[in-house]
Amino acid sequence: MTWRLAAEALATRGDTLALRGLTRSMSYRVLAGRGQAVADLLVAAGVKAGDRVALLSGGRGHDEAVGLLGILSSGAVVVPLDAGHPPARWARIADGCRAVVTDESGARKAPPLPRVELDAEGFVLGAHGDVEEEGAGEPDLTAVLHTSGSTGSPKAVPIATRGLDAFTAWMIQLVGLEPGTRVLRVAELGFDLAWFDHLATFRAGGTLCTLPRRSMASGRSLREGVEALRPEVIYGVPSFFQRLVDAGYGFDGVRVICFAGEVYPLPELRRLVQQCEARLFNLFGPTETNVCTHHEVQPSDLERDELPIGIACVYADCALVNQRGETIEGDGLGELVVAGPTALGGRCATRDRVERRGDLFWFRGRLDRMVKIRGYRVDPGEVEAALHGQPGVTGAAVVVSEHPRLGQVLIAHVESTVVDGRGIRKALAAELPPYMVPERVIHHDALPRTSTGKLDYRALEGPREESSR
Amino acid sequence: MNSNVPSPSRTEIQRSLAAHLTDEVLLRDEPLDENEDLFDAGFDSMSLSRLLVFVEERFGVVIPDEDVVIDDITTLADMTTFVAGYCK
């Protein structure tokens, strides 16, 4: 039978710690009880199996795990809303949701849906409103995540229950998760990395260790918080581990580190290896397929200048396809196409350029314009569409630039009758997630174009200091 | 800092931090109250890096991220006191 997170099964873990914070912890018995209370209220409000229910946790408290468990125990599909994103984006993402589960701080700005409101410990404060119409349910799904889309709208990515079953079973084995294993919670639920933190940990009976949002902000608070939680397993983006290394974290007791989301620069990886004795895994795969290849970092890798993405995961059938759509046998370079339960049972063309050499896959860039900003994927087309919606803007081109302190940042070049970079950034911040708001807006009377009239992106790349924000 | 240039006053530091935070970091129109909780207003690790880059350019002092203890700095007033300590 396909595994799916449910309160009933978690209750049998009894007094084992499910959630650990800097000040409060929660046993599986209590987590299951509070999650079931949320599920009962959702069902009473008219939520049916396969209905979408939004989840918004403003404070990063234990309410998020309780809400997640409650929504899934009711048979509904979770649609996570990121507390750091503007309410206008929540409204677009929650379109089609039948209800929302939120904490007190989220409730003030949450989309107008029937809601269950929790305190920071996941205790129900109140339930308001009933689901009015019936909808077409999606009973095979656990979640719908939203990433940056090229069309100017958030792209909805359905996450199949069967895919998470295969992924979490495999990860539990890879990482050696056991009852009581402490796993650090890193990513937010809208990001696929977080589904290891929550689902694999709860499936194995491990303890999910959470830092408050403000402790995540600066180096020393982050280091002291992580030291206090003493995690054994951490799964995050490379920039998160770079911050831990910079902050002087000693990785005491950490036995497995998994990273994904962007390429780990080799000099940075060498610094990490010098500070820790953990096994290191490079995990690879777009949100649409979850992790599809993996590689355990070997000492010999550190002497090279790039890291392979490794071999296919047991549940993922990974093939390379050339421009004519033919499968490449043996060594070669093509588009990675993934089949299996994490790809909704179908075939997913990832738009990732991948090379196979011998036994290993190597990442060779994207076939579209998608870029990674601190591990988050951004389609510059979505940012350009938002720029086109601003008054006076007649042309927009978004490119990536390397900032010495901030890393990869987005630079917007706009052709506009009004010169107001600050106003444009504020308007975009009200619509887009923070990582999609360009660091700088550079005004042009006319954007550079090629002889055929297309935007000349190449002419816009590289540093330029002459214009103001 | 160059010894010929007088240290900026606390008022001057607070005014420029406030303007930078609202206009470039938090990207909002409402002014920032000096006792408002920055983290409730959306301040995060990226915001901190951006603010430190600004302080470096504006006041010519370098503050590593690790020196900032956010349990001690939660408001604009705290941040002003902290930055002023480097601008002497």
Coordinates of C-alpha atoms in Angstrom, one line a residue:
Chain A
M1 CA 0.0 0.0 0.0
T2 CA 1.2 3.5 -0.7
W3 CA 2.4 5.3 2.4
R4 CA 0.8 8.6 3.3
L5 CA 1.3 10.7 6.4
A6 CA -1.6 10.2 8.8
A7 CA -2.3 11.0 12.5
E8 CA -3.4 7.5 13.3
A9 CA -0.1 5.9 12.4
L10 CA 2.0 8.6 14.2
A11 CA 0.1 8.1 17.4
T12 CA 1.6 4.6 17.8
R13 CA 5.1 6.4 18.3
G14 CA 3.9 7.5 21.7
D15 CA 6.3 9.6 23.8
T16 CA 9.1 9.7 21.2
L17 CA 9.9 13.3 20.3
A18 CA 8.4 14.4 17.0
L19 CA 9.2 18.1 17.2
R20 CA 12.0 19.8 18.9
G21 CA 12.4 23.6 19.2
L22 CA 14.8 25.8 21.2
T23 CA 12.1 26.2 23.9
R24 CA 9.3 23.7 23.3
S25 CA 9.2 20.1 22.2
M26 CA 6.3 17.8 21.2
S27 CA 5.8 14.0 21.4
Y28 CA 4.3 12.0 18.6
R29 CA 1.3 11.3 20.8
V30 CA 0.5 15.0 21.1
L31 CA 1.3 15.8 17.5
A32 CA -1.1 13.0 16.4
G33 CA -3.8 14.3 18.7
R34 CA -3.5 17.9 17.6
G35 CA -3.3 16.9 13.9
Q36 CA -6.4 14.8 14.2
A37 CA -8.3 17.7 15.8
V38 CA -7.4 19.8 12.7
A39 CA -8.5 17.0 10.3
D40 CA -11.8 16.6 12.2
L41 CA -12.5 20.3 11.9
L42 CA -11.7 20.3 8.1
V43 CA -14.0 17.4 7.5
A44 CA -16.7 19.0 9.6
A45 CA -16.3 22.2 7.5
G46 CA -17.0 20.1 4.3
V47 CA -13.5 19.4 3.1
K48 CA -13.4 16.2 1.0
A49 CA -10.6 13.8 0.1
G50 CA -8.6 15.3 -2.7
D51 CA -9.7 18.9 -2.1
R52 CA -6.9 21.5 -1.9
V53 CA -6.3 23.1 1.5
A54 CA -3.7 26.0 1.9
L55 CA -1.3 25.9 4.8
L56 CA 0.3 29.2 6.1
S57 CA 2.5 29.4 9.1
G58 CA 3.7 33.0 9.9
G59 CA 5.8 32.2 12.9
R60 CA 7.6 28.9 12.0
G61 CA 6.1 27.3 15.1
H62 CA 5.0 23.7 15.7
D63 CA 1.6 24.7 14.2
E64 CA 3.0 24.1 10.7
A65 CA 3.7 20.4 11.3
V66 CA 0.3 20.0 13.1
G67 CA -1.5 21.7 10.2
L68 CA 0.3 19.6 7.6
L69 CA -0.6 16.4 9.5
G70 CA -4.2 17.6 9.9
I71 CA -4.7 18.4 6.2
L72 CA -3.2 15.1 5.1
S73 CA -5.1 13.1 7.7
S74 CA -8.4 14.6 6.4
G75 CA -7.4 13.2 2.9
A76 CA -6.9 16.7 1.5
V77 CA -4.0 18.0 -0.6
V78 CA -1.7 20.6 0.9
V79 CA -0.9 23.8 -0.8
P80 CA 1.9 25.5 1.2
L81 CA 1.9 29.3 1.3
D82 CA 5.3 30.8 2.2
A83 CA 5.1 33.3 5.0
G84 CA 7.9 35.4 3.4
H85 CA 5.9 35.9 0.2
P86 CA 3.5 38.8 -0.4
P87 CA -0.2 38.2 0.3
A88 CA -1.0 39.0 -3.4
R89 CA 1.0 35.9 -4.4
W90 CA -0.8 33.7 -1.7
A91 CA -4.1 34.8 -3.2
R92 CA -3.0 33.5 -6.7
I93 CA -1.6 30.3 -5.3
A94 CA -4.6 29.6 -3.0
D95 CA -7.0 30.1 -5.9
G96 CA -8.9 26.7 -6.0
C97 CA -8.2 25.9 -2.4
R98 CA -11.3 25.0 -0.3
A99 CA -9.9 26.1 3.1
V100 CA -6.8 27.4 4.9
V101 CA -5.0 26.2 8.0
T102 CA -3.0 29.1 9.6
D103 CA -1.5 30.5 12.8
E104 CA -2.5 33.8 14.4
S105 CA 0.0 35.9 12.5
G106 CA -1.0 34.3 9.2
A107 CA -4.7 34.7 9.9
R108 CA -4.6 38.5 9.6
K109 CA -3.5 38.3 6.0
A110 CA -4.6 34.9 4.8
P111 CA -6.8 34.5 1.7
P112 CA -10.5 34.7 2.5
L113 CA -11.3 31.0 2.8
P114 CA -13.0 28.9 5.5
R115 CA -10.2 28.5 8.0
V116 CA -8.8 26.6 11.0
E117 CA -6.6 28.8 13.2
L118 CA -3.9 27.4 15.4
D119 CA -1.6 28.8 18.1
A120 CA 2.2 28.3 17.8
E121 CA 1.9 24.8 19.5
G122 CA -0.7 23.6 17.0
F123 CA -3.6 23.9 19.5
V124 CA -6.9 24.9 17.7
L125 CA -7.9 28.5 18.5
G126 CA -11.0 28.5 16.3
A127 CA -12.6 27.4 13.0
H128 CA -14.6 29.7 10.8
G129 CA -16.7 29.1 7.7
D130 CA -17.8 26.1 5.7
V131 CA -16.8 24.9 2.2
E132 CA -19.5 25.9 -0.1
E133 CA -19.2 24.1 -3.4
E134 CA -18.0 20.7 -4.4
G135 CA -14.9 20.4 -6.5
A136 CA -13.1 17.8 -8.5
G137 CA -10.8 16.1 -6.0
E138 CA -7.2 15.0 -6.7
P139 CA -7.0 12.0 -4.4
D140 CA -3.6 10.7 -5.7
L141 CA -1.8 13.9 -4.7
T142 CA -0.2 14.9 -1.4
A143 CA 0.6 18.5 -2.3
V144 CA 0.7 21.1 -5.0
L145 CA 3.9 23.3 -4.9
H146 CA 4.3 26.5 -6.8
T147 CA 7.5 27.6 -8.5
S148 CA 8.5 30.4 -10.9
G149 CA 6.8 30.0 -14.3
S150 CA 7.8 31.4 -17.7
T151 CA 4.3 32.6 -18.5
G152 CA 4.2 35.2 -15.7
S153 CA 2.2 33.2 -13.3
P154 CA 3.4 30.8 -10.5
K155 CA 3.7 27.3 -12.0
A156 CA 1.7 24.7 -10.1
V157 CA 3.6 21.4 -9.6
P158 CA 1.4 18.5 -8.4
I159 CA 3.3 16.1 -6.0
A160 CA 2.0 12.6 -6.2
T161 CA 1.6 10.5 -3.0
R162 CA 3.2 7.5 -4.7
G163 CA 6.2 9.7 -5.6
L164 CA 6.7 10.8 -2.0
D165 CA 6.2 7.2 -0.8
A166 CA 9.1 6.1 -3.1
F167 CA 11.3 9.1 -2.3
T168 CA 10.9 9.0 1.5
A169 CA 11.4 5.2 1.7
W170 CA 14.6 5.6 -0.3
M171 CA 15.9 8.6 1.7
I172 CA 15.2 6.8 5.0
Q173 CA 17.5 4.1 3.8
L174 CA 20.2 6.3 2.3
V175 CA 20.5 8.5 5.3
G176 CA 19.8 5.8 7.9
L177 CA 16.9 7.5 9.6
E178 CA 15.7 5.7 12.7
P179 CA 13.2 6.5 15.5
G180 CA 14.7 9.4 17.5
T181 CA 17.1 10.5 14.7
R182 CA 17.4 14.3 14.9
V183 CA 16.8 16.0 11.5
L184 CA 17.2 19.8 11.1
R185 CA 14.3 21.5 9.4
V186 CA 15.8 23.9 6.8
A187 CA 13.7 24.7 3.8
E188 CA 10.1 26.0 3.9
L189 CA 7.3 23.7 2.8
G190 CA 6.8 25.4 -0.6
F191 CA 10.3 24.1 -1.6
D192 CA 10.6 20.4 -2.4
L193 CA 13.6 19.9 -0.1
A194 CA 11.3 20.4 2.9
W195 CA 9.3 17.3 2.1
F196 CA 12.3 15.2 3.2
D197 CA 12.4 17.1 6.5
H198 CA 8.8 16.6 7.4
L199 CA 7.7 13.4 5.7
A200 CA 10.8 11.2 5.8
T201 CA 11.4 12.2 9.5
F202 CA 7.9 11.5 10.6
R203 CA 7.7 8.2 8.6
A204 CA 10.9 7.0 10.3
G205 CA 9.8 8.2 13.8
G206 CA 12.7 10.8 13.9
T207 CA 12.7 14.2 15.6
L208 CA 12.3 17.3 13.4
C209 CA 14.4 20.1 14.9
T210 CA 13.1 23.7 14.2
L211 CA 14.8 27.0 14.6
P212 CA 12.7 30.2 14.9
R213 CA 12.7 32.4 11.8
R214 CA 14.9 35.0 13.4
S215 CA 17.6 32.6 14.3
M216 CA 17.9 31.7 10.7
A217 CA 18.8 35.3 9.9
S218 CA 22.4 35.9 11.1
G219 CA 25.5 33.8 11.4
R220 CA 26.0 33.6 15.1
S221 CA 22.3 33.1 16.0
L222 CA 22.2 30.3 13.4
R223 CA 25.3 28.6 14.7
E224 CA 24.1 28.8 18.4
G225 CA 20.7 27.6 17.5
V226 CA 21.9 24.6 15.5
E227 CA 24.4 23.7 18.2
A228 CA 21.6 23.7 20.7
L229 CA 19.4 21.4 18.6
R230 CA 22.3 19.0 17.8
P231 CA 21.0 17.6 14.5
E232 CA 22.4 14.4 13.0
V233 CA 21.0 14.9 9.5
I234 CA 20.8 18.2 7.5
Y235 CA 19.4 18.6 4.0
G236 CA 19.7 22.1 2.6
V237 CA 20.9 24.2 -0.3
P238 CA 24.7 24.8 -0.6
S239 CA 24.4 28.5 0.4
F240 CA 22.9 27.3 3.7
F241 CA 25.9 25.1 4.5
Q242 CA 28.2 28.0 3.4
R243 CA 26.6 30.2 6.0
L244 CA 27.1 27.5 8.7
V245 CA 30.8 27.2 7.7
D246 CA 31.2 31.0 7.7
A247 CA 29.6 31.2 11.2
G248 CA 32.2 28.7 12.5
Y249 CA 29.7 25.8 13.2
G250 CA 31.6 22.7 14.1
F251 CA 29.1 20.1 12.8
D252 CA 29.4 18.1 16.0
G253 CA 27.3 15.0 15.8
V254 CA 26.2 15.6 12.2
R255 CA 26.6 12.3 10.4
V256 CA 24.8 13.0 7.1
I257 CA 24.6 16.1 5.0
C258 CA 22.5 16.2 1.8
F259 CA 22.5 19.2 -0.5
A260 CA 20.5 20.1 -3.6
G261 CA 19.0 23.0 -5.4
E262 CA 22.1 24.4 -7.0
V263 CA 25.7 23.5 -7.8
Y264 CA 28.0 23.4 -4.8
P265 CA 31.2 25.3 -5.8
L266 CA 34.1 23.0 -5.2
P267 CA 36.3 25.4 -3.2
E268 CA 33.3 25.9 -0.8
L269 CA 32.8 22.1 -0.6
R270 CA 36.4 21.7 0.4
R271 CA 35.9 24.2 3.2
L272 CA 32.8 22.2 4.4
V273 CA 34.8 18.9 4.3
Q274 CA 37.5 20.4 6.4
Q275 CA 35.0 21.3 9.1
C276 CA 32.9 18.2 9.3
E277 CA 33.1 14.4 9.3
A278 CA 29.6 13.8 7.9
R279 CA 28.9 11.7 4.8
L280 CA 28.0 14.1 2.0
F281 CA 25.4 13.5 -0.7
N282 CA 24.8 15.6 -3.8
L283 CA 21.1 15.1 -4.7
F284 CA 19.7 16.3 -8.0
G285 CA 16.3 16.7 -9.6
P286 CA 13.8 19.4 -10.5
T287 CA 10.6 19.9 -8.3
E288 CA 8.6 18.1 -11.0
T289 CA 10.5 14.8 -10.4
N290 CA 11.9 15.3 -6.9
V291 CA 15.4 13.8 -6.5
C292 CA 16.2 11.7 -9.4
T293 CA 20.0 11.2 -9.2
H294 CA 22.4 11.1 -6.3
H295 CA 26.1 11.0 -5.6
E296 CA 28.0 10.5 -2.4
V297 CA 31.0 12.8 -2.3
Q298 CA 34.3 11.0 -2.5
P299 CA 37.8 12.3 -1.5
S300 CA 38.8 12.1 -5.1
D301 CA 35.9 14.4 -6.1
L302 CA 37.5 17.2 -4.1
E303 CA 40.6 17.2 -6.3
R304 CA 38.5 17.8 -9.4
D305 CA 36.9 21.1 -10.4
E306 CA 33.3 19.8 -10.6
L307 CA 31.0 17.3 -8.9
P308 CA 28.9 14.7 -10.7
I309 CA 25.2 14.5 -10.0
G310 CA 25.8 10.7 -9.9
I311 CA 23.5 7.8 -10.7
A312 CA 19.8 7.4 -11.0
C313 CA 17.7 6.8 -7.9
V314 CA 16.1 3.3 -7.7
Y315 CA 12.6 4.7 -8.4
A316 CA 13.6 7.0 -11.2
D317 CA 14.2 5.9 -14.8
C318 CA 16.6 8.5 -16.1
A319 CA 17.3 8.7 -19.9
L320 CA 19.0 11.3 -22.1
V321 CA 17.3 12.4 -25.2
N322 CA 18.8 14.3 -28.1
Q323 CA 17.3 17.2 -30.1
R324 CA 15.5 14.7 -32.4
G325 CA 13.8 13.1 -29.4
E326 CA 15.9 9.9 -29.7
T327 CA 17.2 8.2 -26.6
I328 CA 21.0 8.4 -26.3
E329 CA 22.5 5.0 -25.4
G330 CA 25.9 5.1 -23.6
D331 CA 28.0 8.3 -23.3
G332 CA 26.5 11.6 -24.6
L333 CA 24.9 14.9 -23.9
G334 CA 21.1 15.5 -24.0
E335 CA 18.0 16.5 -22.1
L336 CA 17.3 14.5 -19.0
V337 CA 13.9 12.7 -19.1
V338 CA 12.7 11.1 -16.0
A339 CA 10.0 8.4 -15.7
G340 CA 8.5 6.8 -12.5
P341 CA 6.3 7.5 -9.5
T342 CA 7.9 10.9 -8.7
A343 CA 7.1 12.1 -12.2
L344 CA 3.4 11.4 -11.6
G345 CA 3.8 8.0 -13.3
G346 CA 4.5 9.6 -16.7
R347 CA 7.6 10.9 -18.4
C348 CA 9.0 14.3 -17.4
A349 CA 11.3 16.2 -19.7
T350 CA 13.3 18.2 -17.2
R351 CA 14.8 20.9 -19.5
D352 CA 18.1 20.0 -17.7
R353 CA 21.1 19.4 -20.0
V354 CA 22.9 16.4 -18.7
E355 CA 25.9 14.5 -19.8
R356 CA 26.6 10.8 -19.2
R357 CA 30.2 9.7 -19.0
G358 CA 30.7 6.1 -18.0
D359 CA 28.5 5.4 -14.9
L360 CA 27.9 8.9 -13.9
F361 CA 25.7 11.8 -14.9
W362 CA 27.0 15.4 -15.0
F363 CA 24.8 18.6 -15.0
R364 CA 25.6 20.8 -18.0
G365 CA 23.1 23.7 -17.5
R366 CA 19.5 24.4 -18.6
L367 CA 17.8 24.3 -22.0
D368 CA 15.6 27.2 -21.0
R369 CA 16.4 30.5 -19.2
M370 CA 15.7 29.2 -15.7
V371 CA 18.3 30.3 -13.1
K372 CA 18.9 29.6 -9.4
I373 CA 18.9 32.4 -6.8
R374 CA 20.0 31.0 -3.4
G375 CA 18.7 27.6 -4.5
Y376 CA 15.3 28.9 -5.6
R377 CA 14.5 28.5 -9.2
V378 CA 13.6 31.7 -11.0
D379 CA 12.3 32.0 -14.5
P380 CA 13.5 35.4 -15.7
G381 CA 10.4 35.4 -18.0
E382 CA 8.1 35.6 -14.9
V383 CA 10.0 38.6 -13.6
E384 CA 9.9 40.2 -17.0
A385 CA 6.2 39.7 -17.2
A386 CA 5.8 41.5 -13.8
L387 CA 8.0 44.3 -15.1
H388 CA 5.8 44.7 -18.2
G389 CA 2.9 45.2 -15.9
Q390 CA 4.4 48.4 -14.4
P391 CA 3.4 51.8 -15.6
G392 CA 5.6 53.2 -18.4
V393 CA 7.6 50.0 -19.0
T394 CA 7.7 49.1 -22.6
G395 CA 10.5 46.6 -22.5
A396 CA 12.2 44.4 -19.9
A397 CA 15.1 42.0 -19.8
V398 CA 16.2 40.2 -16.6
V399 CA 19.8 38.7 -16.3
V400 CA 21.9 37.2 -13.5
S401 CA 25.0 38.9 -12.1
E402 CA 27.5 37.8 -9.4
H403 CA 27.6 40.1 -6.4
P404 CA 30.7 39.8 -4.2
R405 CA 28.7 39.7 -0.9
L406 CA 25.2 38.7 -2.0
G407 CA 26.1 35.9 -4.5
Q408 CA 24.0 35.5 -7.7
V409 CA 21.5 38.4 -8.0
L410 CA 18.9 39.4 -10.6
I411 CA 19.4 42.6 -12.6
A412 CA 16.5 44.1 -14.4
H413 CA 17.0 46.2 -17.5
V414 CA 13.9 48.2 -18.4
E415 CA 13.0 50.3 -21.3
S416 CA 10.6 52.8 -19.7
T417 CA 9.2 56.3 -20.1
V418 CA 9.4 56.7 -16.3
V419 CA 12.7 56.4 -14.4
D420 CA 11.7 55.0 -11.1
G421 CA 13.8 51.9 -10.2
R422 CA 12.8 52.1 -6.5
G423 CA 9.1 52.3 -7.3
I424 CA 9.4 49.4 -9.7
R425 CA 11.2 47.2 -7.0
K426 CA 8.5 48.1 -4.5
A427 CA 5.7 47.2 -6.9
L428 CA 7.4 43.9 -7.7
A429 CA 7.9 43.1 -4.0
A430 CA 4.1 43.3 -3.6
E431 CA 3.6 40.6 -6.2
L432 CA 6.7 38.3 -6.2
P433 CA 8.6 36.2 -3.7
P434 CA 11.6 38.2 -2.3
Y435 CA 14.2 36.1 -4.2
M436 CA 12.5 37.1 -7.5
V437 CA 12.7 40.9 -6.9
P438 CA 15.7 42.2 -8.9
E439 CA 18.5 43.6 -6.8
R440 CA 18.9 46.5 -9.2
V441 CA 16.7 48.1 -11.9
I442 CA 18.7 49.7 -14.7
H443 CA 16.9 52.2 -17.0
H444 CA 17.5 52.3 -20.7
D445 CA 16.0 54.6 -23.3
A446 CA 16.2 51.6 -25.7
L447 CA 17.2 48.0 -24.8
P448 CA 19.9 46.5 -27.0
R449 CA 18.5 44.4 -29.8
T450 CA 20.0 41.9 -32.3
S451 CA 19.8 42.5 -36.0
T452 CA 16.6 40.5 -36.1
G453 CA 15.0 42.7 -33.4
K454 CA 15.2 40.3 -30.5
L455 CA 16.5 41.4 -27.1
D456 CA 20.2 41.1 -27.0
Y457 CA 20.7 39.4 -23.6
R458 CA 24.4 38.9 -24.2
A459 CA 25.0 42.7 -24.4
L460 CA 23.3 43.1 -21.0
E461 CA 25.3 40.5 -19.1
G462 CA 28.3 41.5 -17.0
P463 CA 28.8 44.3 -14.6
R464 CA 27.7 47.8 -15.4
E465 CA 28.0 50.6 -12.8
E466 CA 27.0 53.7 -14.8
S467 CA 23.2 53.6 -14.0
S468 CA 21.3 54.0 -10.8
R469 CA 18.9 51.7 -9.2
Chain B
M1 CA 37.3 55.8 8.8
N2 CA 39.4 58.7 7.7
S3 CA 40.3 60.6 10.8
N4 CA 39.6 64.0 9.1
V5 CA 36.0 63.0 8.6
P6 CA 33.8 63.5 11.7
S7 CA 32.0 60.4 12.8
P8 CA 28.3 60.4 11.8
S9 CA 25.8 61.3 14.5
R10 CA 23.4 58.7 15.8
T11 CA 20.5 60.7 14.2
E12 CA 22.3 60.6 10.9
I13 CA 22.9 56.9 11.1
Q14 CA 19.4 56.1 12.1
R15 CA 17.9 58.3 9.3
S16 CA 20.0 56.6 6.6
L17 CA 19.4 53.1 7.9
A18 CA 15.7 53.8 8.1
A19 CA 15.6 55.1 4.5
H20 CA 17.7 52.2 3.2
L21 CA 15.6 49.6 5.0
T22 CA 12.2 50.9 3.8
D23 CA 13.3 51.8 0.2
E24 CA 15.7 49.1 -0.7
V25 CA 15.5 46.2 1.7
L26 CA 11.9 45.8 3.0
L27 CA 10.6 47.6 -0.1
R28 CA 7.6 49.3 1.5
D29 CA 6.0 52.7 1.6
E30 CA 5.1 53.0 5.3
P31 CA 8.0 54.5 7.4
L32 CA 9.7 52.1 9.8
D33 CA 9.1 52.9 13.5
E34 CA 12.3 52.7 15.5
N35 CA 10.8 50.2 17.9
E36 CA 9.1 48.0 15.3
D37 CA 10.2 44.4 15.2
L38 CA 12.3 44.1 12.0
F39 CA 11.8 40.3 11.7
D40 CA 8.0 40.7 11.9
A41 CA 8.5 43.2 9.0
G42 CA 10.1 40.5 6.8
F43 CA 13.8 41.1 7.7
D44 CA 15.8 37.9 7.0
S45 CA 19.4 36.8 6.3
M46 CA 19.4 38.3 2.8
S47 CA 18.1 41.6 4.3
L48 CA 21.0 41.6 6.8
S49 CA 23.6 41.0 4.1
R50 CA 22.1 43.9 2.0
L51 CA 22.1 46.2 5.0
L52 CA 25.7 45.4 5.9
V53 CA 26.8 46.0 2.2
F54 CA 25.0 49.4 2.5
V55 CA 26.7 50.3 5.9
E56 CA 30.0 49.4 4.4
E57 CA 29.5 51.7 1.4
R58 CA 27.8 54.5 3.3
F59 CA 30.0 54.7 6.4
G60 CA 33.2 52.9 5.3
V61 CA 33.1 50.3 8.1
V62 CA 33.2 46.5 7.7
I63 CA 30.9 44.5 9.9
P64 CA 31.0 40.7 9.4
D65 CA 27.6 38.9 9.6
E66 CA 28.8 36.9 12.5
D67 CA 29.1 40.0 14.7
V68 CA 25.4 40.6 14.5
V69 CA 23.6 38.8 17.3
I70 CA 19.9 39.1 16.4
D71 CA 18.7 38.4 19.9
D72 CA 20.2 41.8 20.7
I73 CA 19.1 43.5 17.5
T74 CA 15.5 43.4 16.8
T75 CA 14.6 47.0 16.0
L76 CA 15.9 50.0 14.0
A77 CA 16.9 51.6 17.3
D78 CA 19.0 48.5 18.2
M79 CA 20.5 48.4 14.7
T80 CA 21.5 52.1 15.0
T81 CA 23.2 51.6 18.3
F82 CA 25.1 48.6 16.9
V83 CA 26.2 50.4 13.7
A84 CA 27.1 53.5 15.7
G85 CA 29.5 51.4 17.7
Y86 CA 31.5 50.7 14.6
C87 CA 31.5 54.3 13.4
K88 CA 33.5 55.9 16.2

